[in-house]
Tab-separated table of C-alpha atoms in Angstrom:
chain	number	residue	atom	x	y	z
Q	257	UNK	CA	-24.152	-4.760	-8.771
Q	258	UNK	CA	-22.873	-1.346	-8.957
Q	259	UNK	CA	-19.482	-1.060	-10.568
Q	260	UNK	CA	-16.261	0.589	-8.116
Q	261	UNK	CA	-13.851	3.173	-10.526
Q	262	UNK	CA	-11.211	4.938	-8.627
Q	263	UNK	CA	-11.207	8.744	-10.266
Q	264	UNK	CA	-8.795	11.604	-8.808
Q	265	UNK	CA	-9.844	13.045	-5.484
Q	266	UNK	CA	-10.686	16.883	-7.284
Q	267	UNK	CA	-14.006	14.996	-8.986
Q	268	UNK	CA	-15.763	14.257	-6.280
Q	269	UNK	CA	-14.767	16.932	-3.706
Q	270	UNK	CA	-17.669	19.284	-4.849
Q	271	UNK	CA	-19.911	16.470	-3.264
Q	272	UNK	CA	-22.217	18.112	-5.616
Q	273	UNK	CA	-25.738	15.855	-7.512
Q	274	UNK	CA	-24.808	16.003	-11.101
Q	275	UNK	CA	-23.045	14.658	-14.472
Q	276	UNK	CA	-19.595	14.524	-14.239
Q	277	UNK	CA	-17.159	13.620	-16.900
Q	278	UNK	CA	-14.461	10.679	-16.482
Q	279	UNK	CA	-10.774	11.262	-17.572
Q	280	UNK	CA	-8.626	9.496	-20.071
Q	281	UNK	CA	-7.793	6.632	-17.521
Q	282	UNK	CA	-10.943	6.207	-16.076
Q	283	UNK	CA	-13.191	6.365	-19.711
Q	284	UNK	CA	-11.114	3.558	-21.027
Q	285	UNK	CA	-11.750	1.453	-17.885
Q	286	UNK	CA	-15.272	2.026	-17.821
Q	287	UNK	CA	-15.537	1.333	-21.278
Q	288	UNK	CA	-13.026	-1.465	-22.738
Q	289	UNK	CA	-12.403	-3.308	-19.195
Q	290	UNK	CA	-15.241	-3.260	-17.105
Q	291	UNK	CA	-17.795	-2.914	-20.293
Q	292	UNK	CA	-20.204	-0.717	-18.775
Q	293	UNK	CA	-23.155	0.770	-20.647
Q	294	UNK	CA	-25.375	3.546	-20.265
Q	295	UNK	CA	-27.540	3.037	-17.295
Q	296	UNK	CA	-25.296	0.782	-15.359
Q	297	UNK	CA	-25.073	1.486	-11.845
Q	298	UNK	CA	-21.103	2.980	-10.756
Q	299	UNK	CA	-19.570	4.305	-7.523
Q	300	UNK	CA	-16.955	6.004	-8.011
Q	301	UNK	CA	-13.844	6.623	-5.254
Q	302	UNK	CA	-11.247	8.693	-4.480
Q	303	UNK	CA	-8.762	6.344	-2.458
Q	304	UNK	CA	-9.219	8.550	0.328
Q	305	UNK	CA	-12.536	7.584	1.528
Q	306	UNK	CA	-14.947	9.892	-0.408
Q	307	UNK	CA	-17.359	7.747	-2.849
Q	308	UNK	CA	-19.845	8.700	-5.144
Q	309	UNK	CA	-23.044	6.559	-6.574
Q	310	UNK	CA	-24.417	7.238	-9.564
Q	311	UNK	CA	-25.044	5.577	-13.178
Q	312	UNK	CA	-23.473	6.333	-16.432
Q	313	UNK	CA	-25.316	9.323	-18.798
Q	314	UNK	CA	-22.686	9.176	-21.673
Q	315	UNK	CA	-20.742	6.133	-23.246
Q	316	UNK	CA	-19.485	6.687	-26.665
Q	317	UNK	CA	-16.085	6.901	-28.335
Q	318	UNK	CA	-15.182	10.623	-27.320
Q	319	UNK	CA	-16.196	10.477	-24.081
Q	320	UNK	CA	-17.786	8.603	-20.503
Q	321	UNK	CA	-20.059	10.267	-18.067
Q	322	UNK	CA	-21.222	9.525	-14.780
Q	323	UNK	CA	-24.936	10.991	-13.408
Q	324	UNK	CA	-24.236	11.114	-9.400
Q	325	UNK	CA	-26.785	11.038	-7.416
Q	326	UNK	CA	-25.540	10.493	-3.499
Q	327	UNK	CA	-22.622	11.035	-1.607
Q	328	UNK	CA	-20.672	9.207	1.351
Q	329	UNK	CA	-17.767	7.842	3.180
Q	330	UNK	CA	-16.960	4.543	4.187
Q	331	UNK	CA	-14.603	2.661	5.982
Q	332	UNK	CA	-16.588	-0.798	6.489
Q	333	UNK	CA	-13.686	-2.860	4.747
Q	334	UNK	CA	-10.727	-1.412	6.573
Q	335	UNK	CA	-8.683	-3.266	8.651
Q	336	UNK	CA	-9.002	-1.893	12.984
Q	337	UNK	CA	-5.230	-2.399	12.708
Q	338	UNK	CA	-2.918	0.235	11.307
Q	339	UNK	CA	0.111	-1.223	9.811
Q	340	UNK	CA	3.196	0.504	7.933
Q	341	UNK	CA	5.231	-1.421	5.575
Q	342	UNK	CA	8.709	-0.150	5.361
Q	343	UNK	CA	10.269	-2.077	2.587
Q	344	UNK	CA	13.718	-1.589	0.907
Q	345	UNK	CA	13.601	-0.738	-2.799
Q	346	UNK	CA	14.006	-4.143	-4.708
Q	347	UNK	CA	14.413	-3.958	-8.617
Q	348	UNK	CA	11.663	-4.543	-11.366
Q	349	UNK	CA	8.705	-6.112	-10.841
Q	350	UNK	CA	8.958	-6.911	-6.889
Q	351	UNK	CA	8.070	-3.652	-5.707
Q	352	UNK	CA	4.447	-3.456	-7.420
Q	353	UNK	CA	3.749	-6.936	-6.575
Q	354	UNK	CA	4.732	-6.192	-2.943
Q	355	UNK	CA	2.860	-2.860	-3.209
Q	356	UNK	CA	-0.186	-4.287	-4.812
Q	357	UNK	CA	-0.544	-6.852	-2.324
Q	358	UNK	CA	-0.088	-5.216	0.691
Q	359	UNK	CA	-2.613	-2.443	-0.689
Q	360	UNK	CA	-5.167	-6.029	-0.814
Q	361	UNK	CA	-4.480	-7.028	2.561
Q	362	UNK	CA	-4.991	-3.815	4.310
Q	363	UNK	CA	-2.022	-1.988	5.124
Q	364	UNK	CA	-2.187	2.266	5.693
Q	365	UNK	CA	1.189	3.123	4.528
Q	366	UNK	CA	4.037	1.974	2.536
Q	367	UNK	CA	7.198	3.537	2.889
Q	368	UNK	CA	10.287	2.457	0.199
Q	369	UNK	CA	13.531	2.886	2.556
Q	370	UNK	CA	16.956	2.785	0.810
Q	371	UNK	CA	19.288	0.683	3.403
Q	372	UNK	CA	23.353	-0.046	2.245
Q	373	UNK	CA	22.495	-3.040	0.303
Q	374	UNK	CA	19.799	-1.336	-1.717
Q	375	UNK	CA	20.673	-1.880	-5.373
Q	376	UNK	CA	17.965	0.668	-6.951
Q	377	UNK	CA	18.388	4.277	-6.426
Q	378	UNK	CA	16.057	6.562	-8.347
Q	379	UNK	CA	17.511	8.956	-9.705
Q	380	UNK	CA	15.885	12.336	-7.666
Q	381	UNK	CA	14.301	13.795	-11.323
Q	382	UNK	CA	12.337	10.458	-11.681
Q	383	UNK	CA	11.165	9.724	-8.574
Q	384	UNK	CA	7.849	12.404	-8.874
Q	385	UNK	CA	6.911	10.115	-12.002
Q	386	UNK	CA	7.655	6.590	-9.959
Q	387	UNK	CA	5.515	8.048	-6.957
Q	388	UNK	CA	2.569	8.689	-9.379
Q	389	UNK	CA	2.749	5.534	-10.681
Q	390	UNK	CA	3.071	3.601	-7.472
Q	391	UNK	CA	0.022	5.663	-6.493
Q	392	UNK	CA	-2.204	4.332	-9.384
Q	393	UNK	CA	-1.364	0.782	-8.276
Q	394	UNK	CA	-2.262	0.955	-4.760
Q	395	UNK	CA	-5.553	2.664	-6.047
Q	396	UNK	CA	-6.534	-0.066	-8.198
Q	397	UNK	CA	-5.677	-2.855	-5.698
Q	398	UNK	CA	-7.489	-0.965	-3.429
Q	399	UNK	CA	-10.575	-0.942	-5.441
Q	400	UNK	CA	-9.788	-4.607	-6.863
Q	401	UNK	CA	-10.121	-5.246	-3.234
Q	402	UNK	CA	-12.914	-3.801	-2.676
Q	403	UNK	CA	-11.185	-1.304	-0.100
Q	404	UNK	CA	-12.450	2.232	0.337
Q	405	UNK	CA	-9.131	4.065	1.158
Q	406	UNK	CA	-5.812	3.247	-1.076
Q	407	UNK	CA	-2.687	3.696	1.655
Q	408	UNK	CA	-0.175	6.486	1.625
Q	409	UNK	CA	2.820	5.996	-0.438
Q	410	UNK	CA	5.520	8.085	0.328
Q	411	UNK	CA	9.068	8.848	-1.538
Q	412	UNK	CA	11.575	6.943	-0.855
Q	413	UNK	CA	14.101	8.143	1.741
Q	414	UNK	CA	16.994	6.983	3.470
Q	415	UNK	CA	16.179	4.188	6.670
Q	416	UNK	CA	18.209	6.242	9.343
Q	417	UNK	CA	15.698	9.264	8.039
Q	418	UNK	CA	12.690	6.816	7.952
Q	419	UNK	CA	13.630	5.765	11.161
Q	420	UNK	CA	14.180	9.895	12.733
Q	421	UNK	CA	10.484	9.952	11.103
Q	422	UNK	CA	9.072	7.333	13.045
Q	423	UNK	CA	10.316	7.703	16.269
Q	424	UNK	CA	7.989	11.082	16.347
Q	425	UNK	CA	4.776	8.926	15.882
Q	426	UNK	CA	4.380	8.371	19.891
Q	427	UNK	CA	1.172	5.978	19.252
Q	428	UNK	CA	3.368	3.326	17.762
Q	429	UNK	CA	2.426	-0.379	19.229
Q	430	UNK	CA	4.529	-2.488	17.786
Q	431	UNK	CA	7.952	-2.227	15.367
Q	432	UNK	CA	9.040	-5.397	13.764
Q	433	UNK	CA	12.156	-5.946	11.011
Q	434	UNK	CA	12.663	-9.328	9.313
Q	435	UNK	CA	16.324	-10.096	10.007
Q	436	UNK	CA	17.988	-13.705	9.757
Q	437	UNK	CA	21.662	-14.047	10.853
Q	438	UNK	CA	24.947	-15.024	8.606
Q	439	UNK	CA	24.339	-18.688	10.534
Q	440	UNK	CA	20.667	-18.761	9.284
Q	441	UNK	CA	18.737	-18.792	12.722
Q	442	UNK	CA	16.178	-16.170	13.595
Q	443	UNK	CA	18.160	-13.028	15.102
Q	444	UNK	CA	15.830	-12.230	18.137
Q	445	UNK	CA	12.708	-14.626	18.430
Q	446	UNK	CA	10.063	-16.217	15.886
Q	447	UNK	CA	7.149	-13.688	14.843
Q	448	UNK	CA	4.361	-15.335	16.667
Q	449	UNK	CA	6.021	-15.167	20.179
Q	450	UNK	CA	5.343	-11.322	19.649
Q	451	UNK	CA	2.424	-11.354	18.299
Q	452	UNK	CA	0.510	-14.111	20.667
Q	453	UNK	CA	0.918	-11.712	23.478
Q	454	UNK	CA	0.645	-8.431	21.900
Q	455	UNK	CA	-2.560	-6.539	21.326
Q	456	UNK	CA	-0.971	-3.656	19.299
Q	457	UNK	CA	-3.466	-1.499	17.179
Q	458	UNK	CA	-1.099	0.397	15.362
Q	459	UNK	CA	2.144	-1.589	13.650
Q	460	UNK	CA	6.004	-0.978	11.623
Q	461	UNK	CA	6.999	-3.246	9.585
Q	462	UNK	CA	10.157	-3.896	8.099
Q	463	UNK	CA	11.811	-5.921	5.296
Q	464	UNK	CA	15.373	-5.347	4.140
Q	465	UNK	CA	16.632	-5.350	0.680
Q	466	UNK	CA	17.807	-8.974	-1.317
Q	467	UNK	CA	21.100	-9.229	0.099
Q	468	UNK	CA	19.739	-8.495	3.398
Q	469	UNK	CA	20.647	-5.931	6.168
Q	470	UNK	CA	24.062	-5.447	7.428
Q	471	UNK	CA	24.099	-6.159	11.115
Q	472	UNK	CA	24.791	-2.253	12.241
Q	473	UNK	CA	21.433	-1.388	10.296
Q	474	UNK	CA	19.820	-4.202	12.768
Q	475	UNK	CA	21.317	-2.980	15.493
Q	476	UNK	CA	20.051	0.770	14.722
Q	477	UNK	CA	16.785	-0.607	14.250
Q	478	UNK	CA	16.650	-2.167	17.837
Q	479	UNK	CA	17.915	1.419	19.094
Q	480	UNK	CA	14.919	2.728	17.159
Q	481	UNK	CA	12.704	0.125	19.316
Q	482	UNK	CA	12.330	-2.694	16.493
Q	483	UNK	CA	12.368	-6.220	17.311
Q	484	UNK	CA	13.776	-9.067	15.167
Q	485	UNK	CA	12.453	-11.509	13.891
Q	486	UNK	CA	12.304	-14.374	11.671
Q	487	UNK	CA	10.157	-15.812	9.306
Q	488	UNK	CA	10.931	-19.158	9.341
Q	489	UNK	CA	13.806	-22.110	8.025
Q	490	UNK	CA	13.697	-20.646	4.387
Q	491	UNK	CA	14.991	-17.573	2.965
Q	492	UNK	CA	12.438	-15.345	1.063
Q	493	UNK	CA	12.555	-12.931	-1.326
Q	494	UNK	CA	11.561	-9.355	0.154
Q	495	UNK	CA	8.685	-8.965	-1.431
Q	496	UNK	CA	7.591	-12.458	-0.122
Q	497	UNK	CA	8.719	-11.424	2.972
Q	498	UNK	CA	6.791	-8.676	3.070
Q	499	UNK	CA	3.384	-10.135	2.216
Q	500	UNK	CA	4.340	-12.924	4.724
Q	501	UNK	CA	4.976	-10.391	7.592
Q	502	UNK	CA	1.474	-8.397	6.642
Q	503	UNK	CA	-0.845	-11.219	6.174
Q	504	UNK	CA	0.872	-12.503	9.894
Q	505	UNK	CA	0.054	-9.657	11.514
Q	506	UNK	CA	-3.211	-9.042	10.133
Q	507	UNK	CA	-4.456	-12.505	10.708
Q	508	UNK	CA	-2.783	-12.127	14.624
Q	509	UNK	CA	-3.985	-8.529	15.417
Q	510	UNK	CA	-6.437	-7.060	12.217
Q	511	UNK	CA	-8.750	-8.694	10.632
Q	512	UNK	CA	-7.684	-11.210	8.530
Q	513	UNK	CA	-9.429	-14.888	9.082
């Protein structure tokens, strides 16, 4: 079975029969994780659609190369529902877990929003390096997955700017925000009322920060056109929240199941 690698988009974009030569990144995973050797079958991806199939020519210490053969694009493992993930910037480890995962269970876009309980900022001179990173990660869980497009990850930005953003994308279905009240009880109605009667194709979601959104975010969400909802009798951490709210929606409406 013919191995996936995810390479930068400028290899393959020549779409062009020939050896190419892997970078850094990609040499070291062909070589120390996935083991390859000369002869083995590869197709390597772009995250954007765009694969190539081929087998590797070179494998030594200096240097991996890939003989490509064919050309295509692909889209047999994406989800028919489109779903944005809008999901305030938690600290450490949360975001890439919430990022890898929602990369595995199909979503198009993640968007990090900064609401008023947001307790990361990035400072604006690191956030180019963060966004790079954050890209490799949705590329490998994309390929982990066996997906053939990675989603967009944009900067992160302000909600009332996300928000200005979104309410330009007219073909918007559906806009959902996980909110549960100071009493504990589900602000508007439980997440499967919505979805049992909906047959949205294109989907917001969106998960506050750990302390939660104040209620004057809420309520500029529901002037925005979100509904909210809640998950359930348990608090969750966002980035459980946000896997919750994905896989939901993709079992309901996508694909998942």
């Amino acid at each position: 079975m013919a191995r996936r690698v995810v390479v930068p988009a400028e290899l393959l974009a020549v779409m062009c029969p020939g050896e190419v030569a892997l970078g850094r990144r990609e040499s070291h995973y062909v070589r120390n994780v996935l083991r390859l050797r000369r002869g083995d079958a590869v197709i390597l991806m772009d995250g954007q659609g765009a694969e190539g199939y081929g087998v590797v020519s070179r494998l030594d210490d200096e240097a991996v190369s890939v003989d490509l053969t064919e050309f295509g694009r692909s889209a047999a493992h994406e989800s028919p529902l489109h779903v944005t993930l809008l999901l305030a910037l938690p600290r450490g480890q949360r975001w890439d877990v919430a990022l890898q995962k929602a990369t595995e269970l199909g979503v198009d876009r993640v968007w990090p929003v900064y609401t008023r309980r947001t307790q990361l900022r990035i400072p604006p001179d690191k956030v180019g390096e963060r966004h790079e990173r954050w890209l490799r990660i949705a590329q490998e869980a994309a390929r982990q997955s066996g997906r053939e497009v990675a989603p967009d990850i944009c900067v992160p930005e302000p909600l009332g700017t996300v928000l200005d953003t979104l309410e330009n994308e007219r073909d918007v279905d559906l806009q959902l925000v996980a909110y549960v009240d100071a009493a504990g009880h589900a602000a508007e109605a439980g997440l499967e009322d919505l979805l049992s009667s909906s047959r949205a194709r294109k989907v917001v979601l969106l998960v506050g920060p750990e302390g939660g959104f104040e209620p004057a975010e809420i309520d500029l969400c529901a002037r925005y056109g979100f509904h909210a909802v809640g998950l359930g009798p348990r608090t969750l951490r966002c980035e459980t929240a946000a896997i919750v709210m994905v896989a939901l929606v993709q079992y309901r409406l996508g694909d998942l199941g």
